[in-house]
Amino acid sequence: MSIAIPAPVQNYGEIFTKRWVVETLLDLTRYETTADLASLRVVEPSCGTGAFLGPIVERLLASATTHGHDPRSLSDAIRAYDLQPAHVETSRALCTTLLTNAGVATHEAREIAKTWVRLADFLLEDEVQNADIVVGNPPYIRYDDLPEHLAATYRARWPTMSGRGDIYVGFIERSLAILKPGGQMGFICADRWMRNQYGRGLRQLIASQYSVRHVWTMHDVDAFEAQVSAYPAITVLANESQGPVVVADTTSSFGESSAAALVEASRSTDVFDFNGVGVMAHTLPHWFEGDELWPTGSPARLALIELLNDSFNPLHDPATGTRVGIGIATGADKVYITKDPAIVERDRLLPLSMRRDLMSGSYNWQGNYLINPWNPDGSIVDLNSYPLMKGYLSAHPALKDRHVARRAPTSWHRTIDKVNGSITNRPKLLLQDMKATIHPVLETGGHYPHHNLYYVVSDDWDLEVLGGILLSRIAQAFIEAYCVRMRGGTLRFQAQYLKRIRVPDPASLDAELMTDLRESFRARDVEKATNAAARAYGIDPSDYELDKDNASNDT
């Protein structure tokens, strides 16, 4: 797996795949020796030293023997691409060896190998032909690590490469674009595009023109030749109408035998539940629409997410005036955050909510202030009107070296984000950015959140009642399904995930239920909150593993 980055940069995004993972992907895409593989074309977009190419050639030659094809007639059956000349030579040598072992003369084997393996950039090569199967492990390179002109060229050709994502997004888009009707693409690669904003365009493309067949989450599986933190998943997509989808959640004990058993089980029936060593799998009747985030988790949890997505509105909902947002990023916290109320003019101090204020489960302000350079109307203040603040900020010349200051030198004293004065005095549910379990805390008004806190405000909800719903394991299940869990079990409670939580209509809750939710929130009673929230949703917690406490609700 490689990408065109001129010297001296040597990051080619290479992560080499174990043989059993390769075999699994070939099985899932039906590239099997029982089929007449000579009639198909398989494409490997980034072949490296041949981790996928070797097994592909072995299967092709075995199929040719079974179906009576001369190996010398197979030159159109494979196309593999790589940018590193050394990798191309290694892969061609591998193909040559396999062909000569099958009885092809050496000079003919070399010509076929040269036809199969091309020195080219898969994202830019004009001669890429349509394929029945595309399979591989695309390179892992952030757009920011590419030369600027190359990144711009890629983005112009493959519009799903938006935001600050990874180049494998473009590999997926182009692989889909070359699929023949009914063709399949199978990749082992990072799954963050499924649950991040930069994957939005790719998810929309798949939902509108292609279908999802398999999504196997393999974050803790030993799938590569080297230890990497790649958050991988096996994903199989097809150029056909959407049907049932096999979703699998694995542990570190998942391996070759479990993968083979799951492949076999997925072929036996359209709908199944599968429990094997290190894996639970389930068939969903349909996939998620549009550009919405793709969830992951156990079969029971995915069934819950599917049910609630179909039946309830999201937490972030203009109809109820409920909004999810993030606190202020200053770009220089050590300068803009203080506990000294005399350091600047009093009306330039804004009480600031920070993570430690939430630790007990009740809001307990620790005395931090934001030195606020913004007027209520969103304009930047005139420093000449605030000599104390001018003197204090001027004593920190590094503020003028920030990107935001260089871009607008006359407002060098600004924070990165503006202060939204309309939320300061509103009651807010605050949630920490990173935590093992969901931990909403009510701030009754008068404080502004820091950027490592997310907030929820609402016109219609009693926030303590809503807090009871958000404290429940139902809300936790949404975050676990959509968010990528960090090492050590920590979750990221980002706005894009919080907005996905489905909630009932507040008008549908009777007085007794609201009391139970409010009391459970005040008492930090997750069990009571879960049972009350389940009544609000009309579900039985035991049907969806909500009676199991997967992680302690630490404070």
XYZ file of C-alpha atoms in Angstrom:
555
model
C 0.000 0.000 0.000
C 1.665 3.217 -1.068
C 1.114 6.740 -2.235
C 3.029 9.283 -4.280
C 4.984 11.444 -1.862
C 8.198 12.876 -3.310
C 11.480 12.523 -1.426
C 12.484 13.280 1.283
C 9.056 12.315 2.680
C 8.954 8.525 3.015
C 5.537 7.869 4.557
C 3.806 5.507 2.145
C 1.076 4.511 4.572
C 2.084 0.849 4.535
C 0.443 -1.655 6.865
C 0.781 -5.275 5.713
C -2.068 -7.719 6.189
C -1.965 -11.216 7.651
C -2.732 -14.134 5.351
C -5.925 -15.270 7.098
C -7.449 -11.796 6.770
C -6.650 -11.809 3.055
C -8.259 -15.236 2.649
C -11.343 -14.032 4.535
C -11.799 -11.049 2.228
C -11.387 -13.208 -0.865
C -14.009 -15.596 0.514
C -16.431 -12.776 1.319
C -16.124 -11.317 -2.186
C -16.561 -14.827 -3.664
C -13.136 -14.913 -5.302
C -12.983 -18.683 -4.841
C -11.405 -21.528 -6.771
C -14.786 -23.168 -7.354
C -15.727 -20.185 -9.543
C -14.392 -19.633 -13.051
C -12.040 -16.828 -12.027
C -10.617 -16.507 -15.529
C -13.889 -14.858 -16.524
C -13.510 -12.183 -13.827
C -11.192 -9.238 -13.324
C -9.878 -8.565 -9.835
C -8.154 -5.270 -8.980
C -5.714 -4.708 -6.100
C -5.333 -0.903 -5.773
C -2.185 -0.837 -3.622
C -0.433 -4.169 -3.782
C 2.728 -3.547 -1.764
C 4.849 -6.691 -1.696
C 1.955 -8.985 -2.540
C 0.067 -9.841 0.657
C -3.177 -9.936 -1.330
C -1.700 -10.548 -4.762
C -0.078 -13.881 -3.861
C -3.314 -15.554 -2.677
C -5.204 -14.008 -5.610
C -2.808 -15.569 -8.130
C -2.864 -18.908 -6.290
C -6.666 -19.000 -6.447
C -6.734 -17.889 -10.068
C -4.313 -20.641 -11.121
C -6.185 -23.292 -9.144
C -9.455 -22.196 -10.736
C -7.864 -22.263 -14.204
C -6.834 -25.881 -13.647
C -10.343 -26.807 -12.499
C -12.022 -25.090 -15.449
C -9.509 -26.061 -18.122
C -7.906 -22.680 -18.844
C -4.330 -22.333 -20.048
C -2.500 -20.120 -17.471
C -1.051 -18.150 -20.403
C -4.572 -16.897 -21.193
C -5.014 -15.139 -17.843
C -3.299 -11.818 -18.538
C -6.562 -9.858 -18.286
C -7.724 -11.414 -15.002
C -5.670 -9.263 -12.587
C -4.676 -5.626 -12.279
C -2.543 -4.515 -9.347
C -1.073 -1.059 -8.732
C 1.665 0.406 -6.594
C 3.813 3.537 -6.594
C 7.045 2.126 -5.230
C 9.224 0.547 -7.935
C 10.705 -1.896 -5.420
C 7.247 -3.138 -4.483
C 6.271 -3.499 -8.125
C 9.378 -5.572 -8.828
C 8.784 -7.736 -5.746
C 5.164 -8.359 -6.693
C 6.050 -9.129 -10.305
C 8.688 -11.588 -9.124
C 6.104 -13.274 -6.878
C 3.656 -13.588 -9.772
C 6.403 -14.892 -12.067
C 7.339 -17.607 -9.577
C 3.734 -18.734 -9.158
C 3.196 -18.808 -12.918
C 6.364 -20.764 -13.650
C 5.411 -23.240 -10.917
C 2.163 -23.701 -12.872
C 4.108 -24.617 -16.003
C 4.356 -21.245 -17.775
C 7.677 -20.528 -19.446
C 9.744 -17.961 -17.586
C 9.722 -15.320 -20.343
C 5.955 -15.665 -20.726
C 5.427 -15.567 -16.957
C 7.385 -12.329 -16.750
C 5.252 -10.720 -19.455
C 2.030 -11.764 -17.726
C 3.337 -10.491 -14.372
C 4.244 -7.187 -16.020
C 0.699 -6.924 -17.376
C -0.813 -7.779 -13.993
C 1.287 -5.430 -11.821
C 1.501 -1.753 -12.808
C 3.700 1.056 -11.529
C 0.979 3.687 -11.151
C -1.051 5.827 -8.778
C -4.446 4.144 -8.480
C -6.121 7.476 -7.714
C -4.740 9.151 -10.850
C -4.109 6.346 -13.351
C -6.376 6.780 -16.405
C -6.031 3.190 -17.602
C -7.764 1.544 -14.628
C -10.335 -0.881 -16.037
C -13.700 -1.907 -14.648
C -13.605 -4.784 -12.194
C -15.740 -7.596 -10.870
C -13.878 -7.523 -7.555
C -11.665 -4.935 -5.865
C -9.857 -6.152 -2.780
C -7.018 -4.963 -0.581
C -5.724 -2.801 2.236
C -5.460 0.827 1.097
C -2.768 3.162 2.460
C -3.218 5.139 5.681
C -2.116 8.753 5.164
C -3.760 11.886 6.490
C -4.500 14.524 3.860
C -2.434 16.994 5.882
C 0.645 14.787 5.333
C 0.373 14.952 1.543
C 2.070 17.598 -0.588
C -0.445 20.389 -1.024
C -0.623 20.122 -4.816
C -1.139 16.356 -4.690
C -3.880 16.614 -2.068
C -5.643 19.219 -4.229
C -5.404 16.972 -7.286
C -6.852 14.018 -5.418
C -9.704 16.081 -3.995
C -10.563 17.452 -7.433
C -10.906 13.937 -8.864
C -12.482 12.211 -5.844
C -14.885 14.601 -4.103
C -15.517 12.351 -1.084
C -11.982 13.256 0.049
C -13.189 16.201 2.130
C -12.310 17.534 5.565
C -9.223 16.266 7.380
C -9.488 12.578 6.631
C -7.319 9.752 5.321
C -6.450 8.903 1.753
C -8.160 5.517 1.969
C -11.462 7.426 1.498
C -10.390 8.175 -2.068
C -9.365 4.549 -2.595
C -12.827 3.409 -1.554
C -14.527 5.943 -3.835
C -12.480 4.985 -6.889
C -12.846 1.263 -6.174
C -16.610 1.651 -6.116
C -16.513 3.696 -9.328
C -14.868 0.848 -11.293
C -17.170 -1.932 -10.059
C -19.246 -3.650 -12.719
C -22.941 -4.207 -11.901
C -23.028 -6.795 -9.126
C -19.316 -6.281 -8.449
C -17.909 -6.236 -4.931
C -15.239 -4.306 -3.042
C -13.654 -5.815 0.083
C -11.193 -3.803 2.186
C -9.527 -4.164 5.557
C -8.900 -0.596 6.675
C -9.590 1.929 9.411
C -13.291 2.454 10.117
C -13.176 6.044 11.380
C -14.757 7.321 8.165
C -17.910 5.481 9.240
C -18.221 7.597 12.380
C -16.566 10.924 11.536
C -17.576 14.013 9.607
C -14.900 13.536 6.946
C -16.626 10.301 5.867
C -19.938 12.027 5.263
C -19.599 12.265 1.490
C -18.502 8.646 1.156
C -21.404 7.417 3.282
C -23.825 9.438 1.148
C -22.317 8.006 -2.043
C -22.669 4.441 -0.770
C -26.238 4.967 0.425
C -27.339 6.495 -2.886
C -25.561 4.265 -5.414
C -24.152 1.135 -3.759
C -24.908 -1.321 -0.964
C -23.291 -2.563 2.226
C -22.864 -6.325 2.603
C -20.509 -6.806 5.567
C -19.092 -4.614 8.337
C -16.865 -6.518 10.773
C -15.361 -4.328 13.490
C -11.862 -5.627 14.360
C -10.265 -2.972 16.586
C -8.534 -5.444 18.931
C -7.814 -8.173 16.379
C -4.245 -9.033 15.404
C -4.893 -8.475 11.693
C -1.580 -6.992 10.537
C 2.048 -8.067 10.416
C 3.037 -5.179 12.712
C 1.316 -3.727 15.786
C -0.620 -0.622 14.764
C -3.454 1.484 16.169
C -5.526 1.492 13.006
C -9.065 0.733 14.316
C -9.618 -1.652 11.390
C -12.776 -3.188 10.011
C -13.525 -5.602 7.206
C -15.968 -3.828 4.916
C -17.601 -5.370 1.844
C -19.593 -3.086 -0.465
C -21.348 -3.934 -3.731
C -22.646 -2.275 -6.872
C -26.220 -3.443 -6.361
C -29.406 -2.612 -4.461
C -29.237 -2.688 -0.676
C -30.208 -5.918 1.064
C -29.482 -7.525 4.442
C -26.135 -6.684 6.081
C -23.902 -8.878 8.234
C -22.540 -6.863 11.146
C -19.905 -8.420 13.414
C -18.323 -7.223 16.648
C -15.036 -8.946 17.542
C -12.559 -9.252 20.394
C -8.826 -9.956 20.448
C -9.482 -13.730 20.347
C -11.067 -13.500 16.897
C -8.918 -15.245 14.318
C -8.735 -17.532 11.312
C -11.106 -20.291 12.452
C -13.733 -17.853 13.742
C -13.553 -15.857 10.507
C -14.019 -18.986 8.398
C -17.002 -20.068 10.507
C -18.605 -16.632 10.202
C -18.114 -16.591 6.424
C -19.832 -19.973 6.194
C -22.681 -18.934 8.504
C -23.304 -15.738 6.546
C -23.925 -17.811 3.405
C -26.408 -20.211 4.964
C -29.325 -17.823 5.424
C -30.324 -14.209 4.889
C -31.027 -13.632 8.592
C -28.963 -15.105 11.417
C -27.343 -14.539 14.804
C -23.835 -15.929 15.237
C -21.773 -16.400 18.390
C -18.260 -17.714 17.917
C -14.834 -17.440 19.509
C -14.190 -13.718 19.801
C -17.169 -12.651 17.689
C -20.882 -11.933 17.756
C -22.640 -11.276 14.451
C -26.115 -10.389 13.352
C -27.976 -9.697 10.117
C -29.655 -6.311 9.853
C -32.578 -6.185 7.403
C -31.392 -2.886 5.930
C -28.597 -0.352 6.263
C -28.515 3.225 7.509
C -29.616 5.883 5.068
C -28.027 9.040 3.754
C -24.811 10.406 5.184
C -25.615 9.563 8.806
C -22.954 7.947 10.963
C -22.675 4.148 10.868
C -23.024 2.432 14.265
C -21.206 -0.604 15.612
C -21.680 -2.947 18.564
C -23.248 -6.215 19.648
C -26.222 -7.589 17.703
C -28.647 -6.612 20.485
C -27.293 -3.064 20.670
C -27.454 -2.608 16.899
C -31.054 -3.836 16.920
C -31.773 -1.190 19.584
C -30.126 1.568 17.558
C -32.044 0.543 14.450
C -35.355 0.541 16.360
C -34.834 3.920 18.010
C -33.490 5.538 14.835
C -36.657 4.484 13.061
C -39.020 5.562 15.870
C -37.711 8.720 17.580
C -36.227 12.112 16.766
C -32.599 13.062 17.467
C -31.536 14.963 20.581
C -30.395 17.910 18.436
C -33.803 18.954 17.134
C -35.026 22.408 16.050
C -38.612 21.277 16.678
C -37.958 21.170 20.435
C -35.385 23.964 20.441
C -32.850 21.437 21.700
C -29.285 22.094 20.607
C -25.947 20.397 21.189
C -22.799 22.502 21.078
C -19.197 22.681 22.197
C -17.533 25.192 24.503
C -14.959 27.801 23.599
C -11.470 27.109 22.258
C -9.120 29.969 23.109
C -5.900 28.961 21.380
C -3.976 29.957 24.516
C -5.671 28.621 27.656
C -2.770 29.574 29.918
C -3.322 33.203 28.974
C -7.102 33.428 28.649
C -8.099 31.346 31.680
C -7.443 32.727 35.161
C -8.618 32.488 38.752
C -7.476 36.044 39.501
C -10.523 38.361 39.210
C -8.335 41.470 39.494
C -6.139 40.774 36.478
C -8.432 42.556 33.966
C -11.543 44.735 34.060
C -14.439 43.053 35.840
C -16.753 43.094 32.832
C -14.107 41.258 30.812
C -14.359 38.201 33.109
C -16.737 35.417 32.164
C -17.194 32.546 34.667
C -15.936 29.451 32.855
C -17.155 25.873 33.280
C -14.364 23.308 33.141
C -14.053 19.566 33.471
C -13.291 19.577 37.185
C -16.524 21.432 37.907
C -18.416 18.278 36.903
C -16.422 15.633 38.765
C -18.823 15.115 41.689
C -21.908 14.714 39.511
C -23.241 18.078 40.710
C -21.979 21.357 39.324
C -19.269 22.776 41.592
C -17.541 25.794 40.031
C -13.806 25.891 40.736
C -13.445 29.655 40.183
C -12.042 29.788 36.635
C -12.728 32.818 34.456
C -12.413 33.384 30.742
C -10.770 36.685 29.832
C -13.382 37.620 27.280
C -12.391 39.755 24.256
C -15.889 39.703 22.722
C -18.799 42.122 22.865
C -22.340 40.744 23.268
C -23.015 41.377 19.566
C -20.083 39.152 18.544
C -17.667 41.952 17.662
C -14.149 42.119 19.066
C -13.626 44.655 21.857
C -11.410 47.714 21.449
C -8.408 47.127 23.701
C -7.952 50.862 24.159
C -11.176 50.833 26.164
C -9.750 48.211 28.534
C -6.260 49.230 29.677
C -5.917 46.376 32.198
C -6.771 43.733 29.616
C -4.586 45.460 27.017
C -1.613 45.452 29.355
C -2.177 41.844 30.402
C -2.576 40.428 26.879
C 0.241 42.576 25.479
C 2.544 40.974 28.038
C 2.068 37.699 26.120
C 3.539 38.463 22.656
C 3.114 34.823 21.585
C -0.593 35.590 21.096
C 0.324 37.533 17.958
C 2.106 34.483 16.514
C -1.035 32.355 16.460
C -2.543 31.607 13.058
C -5.808 33.302 14.018
C -3.878 36.479 14.942
C -1.687 36.530 11.835
C -4.797 36.182 9.696
C -6.377 39.278 11.303
C -3.609 41.360 12.911
C -5.942 44.128 14.109
C -7.833 41.604 16.250
C -4.786 39.690 17.472
C -6.290 39.533 20.965
C -9.235 37.327 19.919
C -9.813 33.758 21.037
C -10.164 31.113 18.318
C -13.905 30.797 18.953
C -16.333 33.604 19.612
C -18.346 33.726 22.800
C -22.012 32.996 22.103
C -23.544 35.236 24.721
C -27.022 33.776 24.242
C -26.134 30.562 26.083
C -24.267 32.010 29.069
C -27.269 32.520 31.328
C -29.262 29.519 30.091
C -29.446 26.265 32.071
C -27.215 23.702 30.380
C -26.482 20.012 30.595
C -22.711 19.697 30.403
C -20.817 16.584 29.289
C -17.094 15.910 29.302
C -15.357 15.269 25.994
C -13.620 12.050 27.088
C -14.984 9.634 29.672
C -15.771 5.931 30.034
C -19.504 6.515 30.550
C -21.958 9.290 29.811
C -21.979 11.842 32.646
C -24.428 14.757 32.158
C -24.311 17.496 34.818
C -26.705 20.433 35.137
C -25.269 23.963 35.203
C -28.188 26.245 36.056
C -26.835 29.299 34.177
C -24.272 32.089 34.428
C -21.235 30.123 33.209
C -19.735 29.531 29.782
C -18.351 26.074 28.839
C -14.720 25.392 28.005
C -13.884 23.546 24.764
C -13.454 20.145 26.432
C -17.125 20.283 27.430
C -20.225 19.800 25.301
C -23.518 21.408 26.257
C -27.224 20.763 25.668
C -29.810 23.564 25.874
C -33.522 23.231 25.179
C -36.692 25.303 24.901
C -39.067 22.404 25.638
C -37.264 19.984 27.934
C -37.021 20.116 31.706
C -33.258 19.583 31.683
C -33.301 17.363 34.775
C -35.791 15.050 33.032
C -33.643 15.069 29.906
C -30.621 14.528 32.140
C -32.219 11.321 33.424
C -32.573 10.041 29.858
C -28.973 10.987 29.024
C -27.712 9.306 32.213
C -29.292 6.017 31.137
C -27.606 3.096 29.439
C -29.804 3.783 26.407
C -27.987 7.062 25.765
C -24.708 5.300 26.563
C -25.544 2.659 23.932
C -25.821 5.367 21.266
C -22.404 6.794 22.093
C -20.811 3.335 22.157
C -22.404 2.509 18.804
C -21.294 5.622 16.950
C -18.077 6.667 18.651
C -14.669 5.051 18.235
C -13.617 3.905 21.702
C -10.160 5.134 22.650
C -7.498 2.921 24.189
C -8.365 2.061 27.789
C -12.123 2.160 27.120
C -12.516 5.945 27.016
C -15.298 7.302 24.800
C -15.336 10.591 22.896
C -18.565 12.467 23.675
C -18.325 14.727 20.654
C -21.248 16.715 19.314
C -21.544 14.556 16.200
C -22.196 11.519 18.436
C -24.384 13.256 21.012
C -26.613 14.561 18.235
C -27.278 10.965 17.179
C -28.973 10.057 20.482
C -32.694 9.531 19.913
C -35.096 10.901 22.548
C -38.873 10.678 23.061
C -41.179 13.655 22.617
C -41.118 15.491 25.980
C -44.889 16.026 25.658
C -45.385 12.239 25.645
C -44.025 11.758 29.201
C -46.495 11.617 32.070
C -45.866 13.273 35.445
C -44.833 10.066 37.215
C -42.299 9.177 34.534
C -40.832 12.682 34.549
C -40.495 12.493 38.329
C -38.635 9.179 38.069
C -36.265 10.555 35.450
C -35.668 13.751 37.423
C -34.999 11.873 40.670
C -32.668 9.378 39.014
C -30.680 12.261 37.519
C -30.382 14.040 40.858
C -29.315 10.812 42.586
C -26.943 9.787 39.756
C -28.791 6.451 39.743
C -27.985 4.848 36.379
C -30.138 1.775 37.051
C -33.235 3.814 37.850
C -32.546 6.179 34.949
C -32.250 3.236 32.541
C -35.519 1.671 33.673
C -37.370 4.992 33.519
C -35.919 5.827 30.100
C -36.883 2.357 28.829
C -40.489 3.114 29.801
C -40.271 6.378 27.901
C -39.071 4.504 24.800
C -41.492 1.605 25.288
C -38.804 -1.102 25.382
C -37.695 -3.891 27.717
C -34.079 -3.255 28.845
C -33.290 -6.984 28.987
C -34.039 -7.362 25.266
C -31.114 -5.084 24.378
C -28.477 -5.904 27.037
C -29.372 -2.701 28.898
C -29.616 -4.626 32.155
C -25.869 -5.219 31.908
C -23.561 -2.565 33.290
C -20.646 -2.720 30.855
C -18.693 -0.009 32.635
C -19.013 1.659 35.994
C -20.488 5.145 35.898
C -17.420 6.737 37.393
C -17.242 10.295 38.563
